[in-house]
Short mmCIF file of C-alpha atoms and ligand atoms in Angstrom, two decimals:
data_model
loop_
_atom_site.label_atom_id
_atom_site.label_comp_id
_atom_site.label_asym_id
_atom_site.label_seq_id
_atom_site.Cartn_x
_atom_site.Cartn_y
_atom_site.Cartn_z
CA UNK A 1 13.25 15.73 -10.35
CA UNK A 2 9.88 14.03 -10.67
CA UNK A 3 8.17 16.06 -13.61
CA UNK A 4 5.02 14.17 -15.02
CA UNK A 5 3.71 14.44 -18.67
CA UNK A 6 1.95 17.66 -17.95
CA UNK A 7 4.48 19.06 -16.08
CA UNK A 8 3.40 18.50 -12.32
CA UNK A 9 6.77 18.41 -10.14
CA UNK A 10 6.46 15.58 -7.53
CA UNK A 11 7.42 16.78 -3.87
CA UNK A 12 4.88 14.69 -1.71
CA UNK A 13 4.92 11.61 -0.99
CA UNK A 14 2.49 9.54 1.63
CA UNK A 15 3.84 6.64 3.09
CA UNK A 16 1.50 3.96 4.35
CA UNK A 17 3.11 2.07 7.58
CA UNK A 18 0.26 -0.82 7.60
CA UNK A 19 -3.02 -1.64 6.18
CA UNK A 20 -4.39 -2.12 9.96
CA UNK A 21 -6.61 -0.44 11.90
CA UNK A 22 -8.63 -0.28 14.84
CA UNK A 23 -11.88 1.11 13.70
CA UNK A 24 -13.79 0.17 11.27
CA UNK A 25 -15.21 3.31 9.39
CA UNK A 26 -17.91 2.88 6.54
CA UNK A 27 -16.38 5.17 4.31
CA UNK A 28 -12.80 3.36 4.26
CA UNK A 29 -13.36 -0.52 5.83
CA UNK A 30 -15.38 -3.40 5.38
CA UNK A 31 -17.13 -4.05 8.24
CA UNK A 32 -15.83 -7.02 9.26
CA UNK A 33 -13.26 -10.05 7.77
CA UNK A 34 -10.86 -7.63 6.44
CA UNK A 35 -8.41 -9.31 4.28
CA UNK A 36 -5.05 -7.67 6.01
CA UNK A 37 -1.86 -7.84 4.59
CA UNK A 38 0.47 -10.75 5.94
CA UNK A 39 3.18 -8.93 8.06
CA UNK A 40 6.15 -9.97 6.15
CA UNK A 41 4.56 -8.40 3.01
CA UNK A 42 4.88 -4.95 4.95
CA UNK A 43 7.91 -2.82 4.25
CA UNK A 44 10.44 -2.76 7.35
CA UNK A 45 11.06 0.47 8.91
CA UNK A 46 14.63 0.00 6.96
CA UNK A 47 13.33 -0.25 3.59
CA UNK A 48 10.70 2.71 4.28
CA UNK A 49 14.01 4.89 4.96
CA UNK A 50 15.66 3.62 2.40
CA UNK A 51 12.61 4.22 -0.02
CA UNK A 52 12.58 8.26 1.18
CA UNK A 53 16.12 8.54 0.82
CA UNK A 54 15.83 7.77 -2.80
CA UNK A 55 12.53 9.90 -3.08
CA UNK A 56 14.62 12.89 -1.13
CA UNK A 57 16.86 12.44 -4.21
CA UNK A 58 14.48 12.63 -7.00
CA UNK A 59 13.09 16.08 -4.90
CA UNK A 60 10.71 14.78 -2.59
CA UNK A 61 10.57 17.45 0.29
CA UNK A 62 7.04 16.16 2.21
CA UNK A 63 6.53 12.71 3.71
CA UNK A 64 3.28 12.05 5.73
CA UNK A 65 2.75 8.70 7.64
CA UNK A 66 -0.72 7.13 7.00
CA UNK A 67 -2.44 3.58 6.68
CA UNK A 68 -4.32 2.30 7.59
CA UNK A 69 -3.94 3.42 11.36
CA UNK A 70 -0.06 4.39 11.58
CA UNK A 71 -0.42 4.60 15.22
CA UNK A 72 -1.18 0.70 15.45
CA UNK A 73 2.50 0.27 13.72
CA UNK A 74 4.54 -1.56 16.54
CA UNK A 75 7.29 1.21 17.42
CA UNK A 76 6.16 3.83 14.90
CA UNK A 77 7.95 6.88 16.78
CA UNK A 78 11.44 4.29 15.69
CA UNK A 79 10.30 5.39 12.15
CA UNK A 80 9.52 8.92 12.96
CA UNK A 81 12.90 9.01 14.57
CA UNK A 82 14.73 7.73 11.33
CA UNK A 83 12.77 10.04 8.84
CA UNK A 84 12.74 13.15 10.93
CA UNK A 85 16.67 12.79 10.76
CA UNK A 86 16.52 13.18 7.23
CA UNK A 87 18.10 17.19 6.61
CA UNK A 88 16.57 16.92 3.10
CA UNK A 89 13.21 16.22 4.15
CA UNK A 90 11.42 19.66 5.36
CA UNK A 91 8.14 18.26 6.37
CA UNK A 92 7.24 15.27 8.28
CA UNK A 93 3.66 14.55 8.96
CA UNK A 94 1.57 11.88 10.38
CA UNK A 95 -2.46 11.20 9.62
CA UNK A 96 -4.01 9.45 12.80
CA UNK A 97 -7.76 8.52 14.04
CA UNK A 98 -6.28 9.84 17.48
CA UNK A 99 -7.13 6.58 19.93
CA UNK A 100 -3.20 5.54 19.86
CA UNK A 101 -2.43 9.66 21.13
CA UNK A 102 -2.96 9.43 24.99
CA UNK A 103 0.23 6.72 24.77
CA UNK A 104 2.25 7.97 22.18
CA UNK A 105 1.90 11.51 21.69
CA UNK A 106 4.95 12.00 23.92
CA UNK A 107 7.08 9.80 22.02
CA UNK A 108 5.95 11.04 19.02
CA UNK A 109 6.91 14.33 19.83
CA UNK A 110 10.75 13.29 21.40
CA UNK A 111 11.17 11.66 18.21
CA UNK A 112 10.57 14.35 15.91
CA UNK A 113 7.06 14.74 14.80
CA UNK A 114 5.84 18.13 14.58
CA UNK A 115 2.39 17.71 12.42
CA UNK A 116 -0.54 16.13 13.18
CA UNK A 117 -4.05 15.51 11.42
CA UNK A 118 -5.99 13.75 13.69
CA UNK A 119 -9.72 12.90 12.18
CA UNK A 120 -12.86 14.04 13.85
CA UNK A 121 -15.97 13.36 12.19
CA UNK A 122 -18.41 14.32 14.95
CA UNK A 123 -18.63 15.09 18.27
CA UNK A 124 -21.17 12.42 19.13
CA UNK A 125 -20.68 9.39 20.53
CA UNK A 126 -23.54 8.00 18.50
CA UNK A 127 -22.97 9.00 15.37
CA UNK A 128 -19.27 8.70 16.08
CA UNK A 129 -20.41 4.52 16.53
CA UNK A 130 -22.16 4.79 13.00
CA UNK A 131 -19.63 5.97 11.30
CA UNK A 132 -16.79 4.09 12.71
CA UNK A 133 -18.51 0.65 13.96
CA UNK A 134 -16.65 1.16 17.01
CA UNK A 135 -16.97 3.15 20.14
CA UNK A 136 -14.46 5.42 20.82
CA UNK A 137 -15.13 9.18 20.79
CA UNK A 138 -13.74 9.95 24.03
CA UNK A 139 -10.22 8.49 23.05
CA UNK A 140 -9.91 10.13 20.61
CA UNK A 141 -10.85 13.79 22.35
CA UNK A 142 -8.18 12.81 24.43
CA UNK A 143 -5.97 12.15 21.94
CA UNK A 144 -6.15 15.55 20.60
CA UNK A 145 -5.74 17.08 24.22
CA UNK A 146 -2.35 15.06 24.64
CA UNK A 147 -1.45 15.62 21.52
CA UNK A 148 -1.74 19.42 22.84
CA UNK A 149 -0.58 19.22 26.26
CA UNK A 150 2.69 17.48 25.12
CA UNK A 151 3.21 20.55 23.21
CA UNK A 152 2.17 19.72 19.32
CA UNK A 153 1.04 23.02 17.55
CA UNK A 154 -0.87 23.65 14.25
CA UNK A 155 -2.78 20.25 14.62
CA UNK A 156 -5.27 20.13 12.09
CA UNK A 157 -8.81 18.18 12.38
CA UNK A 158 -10.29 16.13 9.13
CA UNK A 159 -14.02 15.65 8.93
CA UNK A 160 -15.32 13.64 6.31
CA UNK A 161 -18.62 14.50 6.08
CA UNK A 162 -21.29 12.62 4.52
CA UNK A 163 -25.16 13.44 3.78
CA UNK A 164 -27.71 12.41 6.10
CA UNK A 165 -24.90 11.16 8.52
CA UNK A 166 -22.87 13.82 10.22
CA UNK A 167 -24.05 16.86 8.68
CA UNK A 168 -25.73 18.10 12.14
CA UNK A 169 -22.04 17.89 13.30
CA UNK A 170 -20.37 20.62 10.65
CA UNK A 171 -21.43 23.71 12.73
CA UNK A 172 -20.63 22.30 16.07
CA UNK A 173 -16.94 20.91 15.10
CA UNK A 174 -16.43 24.36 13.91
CA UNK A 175 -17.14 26.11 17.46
CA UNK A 176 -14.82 23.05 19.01
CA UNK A 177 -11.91 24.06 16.44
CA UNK A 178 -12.63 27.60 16.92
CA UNK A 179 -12.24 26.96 21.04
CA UNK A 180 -9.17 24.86 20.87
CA UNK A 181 -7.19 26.52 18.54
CA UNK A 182 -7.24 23.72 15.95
CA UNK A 183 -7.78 24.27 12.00
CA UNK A 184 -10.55 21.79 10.59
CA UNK A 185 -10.75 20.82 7.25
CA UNK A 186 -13.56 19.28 5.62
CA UNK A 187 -13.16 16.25 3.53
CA UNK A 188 -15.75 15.49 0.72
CA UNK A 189 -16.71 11.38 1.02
CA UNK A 190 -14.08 10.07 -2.68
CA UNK A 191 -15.46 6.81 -3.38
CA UNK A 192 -12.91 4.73 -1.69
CA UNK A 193 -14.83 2.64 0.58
CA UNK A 194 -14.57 -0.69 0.57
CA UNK A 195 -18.36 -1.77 0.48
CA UNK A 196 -18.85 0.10 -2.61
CA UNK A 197 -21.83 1.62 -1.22
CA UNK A 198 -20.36 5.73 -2.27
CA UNK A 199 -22.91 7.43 -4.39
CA UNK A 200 -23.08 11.23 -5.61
CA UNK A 201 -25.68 11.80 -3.70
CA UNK A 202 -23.52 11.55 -0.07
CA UNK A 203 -21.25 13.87 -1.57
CA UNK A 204 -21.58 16.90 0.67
CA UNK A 205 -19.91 19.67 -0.86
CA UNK A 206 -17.71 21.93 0.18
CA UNK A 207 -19.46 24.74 -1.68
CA UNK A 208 -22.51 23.87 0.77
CA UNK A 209 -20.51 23.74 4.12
CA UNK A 210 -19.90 26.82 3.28
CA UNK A 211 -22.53 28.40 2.85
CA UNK A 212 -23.62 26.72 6.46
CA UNK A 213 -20.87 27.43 8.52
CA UNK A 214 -21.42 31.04 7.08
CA UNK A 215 -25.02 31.75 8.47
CA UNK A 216 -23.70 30.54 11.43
CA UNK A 217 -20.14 32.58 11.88
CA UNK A 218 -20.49 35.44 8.79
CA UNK A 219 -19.06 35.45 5.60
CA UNK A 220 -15.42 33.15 5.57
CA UNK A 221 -12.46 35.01 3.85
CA UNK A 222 -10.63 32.93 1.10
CA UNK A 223 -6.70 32.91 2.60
CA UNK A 224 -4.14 34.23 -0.11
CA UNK A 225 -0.71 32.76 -0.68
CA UNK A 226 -1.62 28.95 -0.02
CA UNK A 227 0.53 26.66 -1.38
CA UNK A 228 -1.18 25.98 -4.85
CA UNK A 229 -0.37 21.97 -4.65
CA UNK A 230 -2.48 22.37 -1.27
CA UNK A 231 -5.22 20.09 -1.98
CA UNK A 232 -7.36 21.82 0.79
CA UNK A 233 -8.68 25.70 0.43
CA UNK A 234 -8.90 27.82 3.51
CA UNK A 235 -10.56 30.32 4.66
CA UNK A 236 -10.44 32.85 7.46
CA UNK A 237 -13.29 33.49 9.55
CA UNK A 238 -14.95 36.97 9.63
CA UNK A 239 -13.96 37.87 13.04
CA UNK A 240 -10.24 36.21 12.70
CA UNK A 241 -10.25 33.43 14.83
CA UNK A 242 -8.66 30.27 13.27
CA UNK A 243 -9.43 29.16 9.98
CA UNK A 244 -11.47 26.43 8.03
CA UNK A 245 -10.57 24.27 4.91
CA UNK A 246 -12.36 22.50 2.09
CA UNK A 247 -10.75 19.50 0.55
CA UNK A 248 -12.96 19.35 -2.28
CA UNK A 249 -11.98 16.37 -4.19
CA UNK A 250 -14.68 15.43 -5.66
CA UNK A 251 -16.83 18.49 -6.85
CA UNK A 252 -13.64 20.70 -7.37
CA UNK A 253 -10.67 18.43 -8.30
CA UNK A 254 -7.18 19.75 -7.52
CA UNK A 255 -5.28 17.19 -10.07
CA UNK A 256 -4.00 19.93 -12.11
CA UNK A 257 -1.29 21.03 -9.13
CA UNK A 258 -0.73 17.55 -7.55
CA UNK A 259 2.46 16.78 -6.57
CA UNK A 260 1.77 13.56 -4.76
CA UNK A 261 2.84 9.97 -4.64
CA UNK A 262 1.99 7.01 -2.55
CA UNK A 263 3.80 3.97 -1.15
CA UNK A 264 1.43 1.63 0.64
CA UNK A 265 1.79 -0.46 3.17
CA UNK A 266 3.54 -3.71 1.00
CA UNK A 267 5.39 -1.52 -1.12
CA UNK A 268 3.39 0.00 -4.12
CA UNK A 269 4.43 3.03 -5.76
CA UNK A 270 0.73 4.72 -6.13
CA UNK A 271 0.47 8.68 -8.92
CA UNK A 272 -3.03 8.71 -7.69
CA UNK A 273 -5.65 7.73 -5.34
CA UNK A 274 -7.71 6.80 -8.03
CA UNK A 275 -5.06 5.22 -10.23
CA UNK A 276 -5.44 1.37 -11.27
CA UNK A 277 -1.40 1.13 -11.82
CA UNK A 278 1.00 0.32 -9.12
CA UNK A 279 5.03 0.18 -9.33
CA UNK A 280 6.27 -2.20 -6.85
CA UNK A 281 9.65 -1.02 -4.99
CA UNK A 282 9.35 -3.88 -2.80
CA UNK A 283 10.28 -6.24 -5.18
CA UNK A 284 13.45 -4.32 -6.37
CA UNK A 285 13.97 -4.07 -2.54
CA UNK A 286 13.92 -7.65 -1.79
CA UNK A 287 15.45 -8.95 -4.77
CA UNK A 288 18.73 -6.76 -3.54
CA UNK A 289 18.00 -4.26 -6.44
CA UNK A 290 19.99 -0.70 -6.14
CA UNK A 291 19.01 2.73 -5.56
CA UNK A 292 19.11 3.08 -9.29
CA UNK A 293 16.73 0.94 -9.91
CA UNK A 294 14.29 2.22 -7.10
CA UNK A 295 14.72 5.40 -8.64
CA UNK A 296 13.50 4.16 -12.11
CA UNK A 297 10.38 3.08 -10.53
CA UNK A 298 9.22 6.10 -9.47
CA UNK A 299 10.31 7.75 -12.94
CA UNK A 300 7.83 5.50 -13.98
CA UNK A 301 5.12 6.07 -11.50
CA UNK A 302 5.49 9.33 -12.12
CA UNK A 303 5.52 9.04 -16.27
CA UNK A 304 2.43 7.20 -16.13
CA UNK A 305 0.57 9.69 -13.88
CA UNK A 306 -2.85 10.67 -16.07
CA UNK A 307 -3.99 14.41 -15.89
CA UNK A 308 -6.98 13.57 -13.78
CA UNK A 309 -9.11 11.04 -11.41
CA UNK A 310 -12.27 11.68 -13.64
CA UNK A 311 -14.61 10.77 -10.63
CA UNK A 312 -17.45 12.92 -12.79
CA UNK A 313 -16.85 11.27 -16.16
CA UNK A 314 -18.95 8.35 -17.23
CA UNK A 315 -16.07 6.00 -17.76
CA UNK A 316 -14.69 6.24 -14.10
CA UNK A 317 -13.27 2.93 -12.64
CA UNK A 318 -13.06 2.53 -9.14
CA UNK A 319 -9.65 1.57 -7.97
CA UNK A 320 -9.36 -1.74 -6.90
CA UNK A 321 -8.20 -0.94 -3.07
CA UNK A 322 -10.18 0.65 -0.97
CA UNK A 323 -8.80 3.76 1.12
CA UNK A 324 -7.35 1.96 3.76
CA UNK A 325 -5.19 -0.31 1.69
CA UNK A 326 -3.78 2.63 -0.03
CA UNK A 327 -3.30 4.93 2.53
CA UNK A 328 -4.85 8.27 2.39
N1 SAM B 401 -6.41 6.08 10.14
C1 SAM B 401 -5.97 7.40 9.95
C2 SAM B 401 -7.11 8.38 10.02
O1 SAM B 401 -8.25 7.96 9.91
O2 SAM B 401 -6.83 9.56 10.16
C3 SAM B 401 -5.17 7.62 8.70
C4 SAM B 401 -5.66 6.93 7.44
S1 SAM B 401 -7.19 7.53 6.83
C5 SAM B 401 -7.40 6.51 5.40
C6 SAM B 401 -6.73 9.13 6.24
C7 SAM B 401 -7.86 10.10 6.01
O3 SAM B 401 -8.67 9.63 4.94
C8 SAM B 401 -8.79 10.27 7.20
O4 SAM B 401 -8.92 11.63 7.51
C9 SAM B 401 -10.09 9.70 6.71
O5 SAM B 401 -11.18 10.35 7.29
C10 SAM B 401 -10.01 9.94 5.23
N2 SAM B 401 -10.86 9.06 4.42
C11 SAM B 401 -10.97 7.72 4.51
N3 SAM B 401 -11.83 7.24 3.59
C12 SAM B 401 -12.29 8.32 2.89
C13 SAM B 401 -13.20 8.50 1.82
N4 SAM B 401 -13.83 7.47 1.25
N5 SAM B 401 -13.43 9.75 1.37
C14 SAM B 401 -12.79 10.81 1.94
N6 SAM B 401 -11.91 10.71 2.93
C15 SAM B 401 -11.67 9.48 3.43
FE1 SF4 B 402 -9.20 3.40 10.11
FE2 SF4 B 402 -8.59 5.82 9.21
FE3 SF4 B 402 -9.88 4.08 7.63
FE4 SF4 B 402 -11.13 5.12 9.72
S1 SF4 B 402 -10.37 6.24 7.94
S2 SF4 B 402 -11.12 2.94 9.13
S3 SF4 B 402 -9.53 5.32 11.18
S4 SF4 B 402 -7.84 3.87 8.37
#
């Protein structure tokens, strides 16, 4: 098993298909001459299995497929197809901005895939240009209806939501959760972005979208029984339809019951977002290494894992990647 240093077993991992995508938002992307990864430093479909098999032996149960924008992956329901095969693995998920859904949601679906996140910052077409530097709300609203019609269940929303940018939006994504049956979970703004421009001061906490989306819809009931490695808290709402969620990683950090990894896109073993270490299985891959060996990387991903990000303390180091080259 993957047991850190402070005794955090390891069951999650996040696997980052490509460094791609086809938005541009402010809190994850440069604007514009984005320094992608050359295609034949991306891990194959092949190694990716290969890579989870190995995890699925050292007790990784969870995989969820990120990037970047997965969905821009040429033949990505071929990888969902190989991983949902997988009778150790007991929960596949995929992360997606949602434009890529209208095409693919059926595919996604034959091939396995049961859970979706699909991100929704706002539901204006304005501020969904500022945030994003691209237009594209409506695709993405359709994404989410294919994603239903084709007979996905559970889908959940992220919203990250940022001061003085969306926060007009938190009440109204609510009512559209509430109406289609989706659960929403709010995301505070990590500094991840890759213009460096994340201050405190954006940081809209969950404590205070709270306290918002309770004057509109009563007081929200905190759910019992949640997975504790959950990063996100949820709620119930007063009169019991659907729920809402706080991922509050920056004013209420969940590090002490993490039990996640990342792989991104070229083949980096990643113990934390925020981490400045990276164990590379692609090498070991490519240089025909075996399974053992694979293995001993993520012993030592894992050994090396520290107790916390320590966004609040005064020595905090940005990583060097932005979001979107780690895969979130
Ligand atoms: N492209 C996909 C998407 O947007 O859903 C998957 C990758 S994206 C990096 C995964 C999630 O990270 C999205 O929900 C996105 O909103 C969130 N995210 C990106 N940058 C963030 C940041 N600086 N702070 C908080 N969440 C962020
Ligand atoms: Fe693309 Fe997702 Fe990053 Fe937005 S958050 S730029 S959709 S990878």
């Amino acid at each position: 098993m993957l047991i850190d240093r402070f005794g955090r077993i390891h069951r999650s991992l996040r696997v980052s298909v490509t460094d791609r995508c086809n938005i541009r938002c402010f809190y994850c992307m440069p604007h514009e001459r984005v320094d992608f990864l050359p295609r034949d430093q991306i891990l194959t479909f092949e190694e990716i299995s290969r890579v989870v098999d190995v995890a699925l032996d050292l007790g990784i149960r969870k995989v969820r497929l990120t990037g970047g924008e997965p969905l821009v992956r040429q033949d990505l329901p071929k990888l969902v197809e190989l991983l949902s095969r997988k009778p150790l693995l007991e929960d596949l998920a995929l992360t997606t901005n949602g434009f890529l859904l209208p095409g693919l949601s059926q595919e996604l679906f034959d091939a396995g895939l049961r859970r979706l996140n699909i991100s929704l910052d706002t539901l204006r077409p304005e501020t969904f240009h500022r945030i994003a530097r691209r237009n594209g709300l409506q695709l993405t609203l359709q994404g989410i209806a294919k994603a239903i019609e084709v007979g996905f269940t559970n889908i959940r929303i992220n919203a990250v939501t940022i001061r003085g940018i969306n926060e007009d939006d938190i009440v109204p994504l609510a009512h559209f959760c509430r109406q289609h049956d989706l659960l929403l979970r709010f995301i505070e703004f990590m500094p991840l972005d890759a213009e460096n421009n994340w201050e405190h001061l954006l940081v809209l906490s969950g404590a205070e979208l709270r306290r918002r989306l309770e004057a509109e819809f009563g007081p929200l009931v905190p759910v019992d029984g949640i997975d504790p490695s959950q990063p996100a808290r949820d709620f119930a709402y007063a009169d019991g339809r659907q729920r809402v969620g706080f991922i509050n990683s920056v004013t209420e950090p969940f590090c002490s019951a993490c039990d996640r990894l990342r792989l991104t896109a070229e083949g980096c073993l990643r113990n934390c977002l925020f981490g400045h270490d990276e164990w590379s299985v692609r090498e070991v891959l490519r240089a025909g290494g075996s399974d053992a060996e694979i293995a001993e990387q993520f012993r030592q991903c894992v050994q090396h894992k520290k107790p916390g990000h320590g966004i609040d303390q005064p020595d905090f180091l940005r990583p060097r990647r932005a979001m979107y080259q780690i895969g979130g």
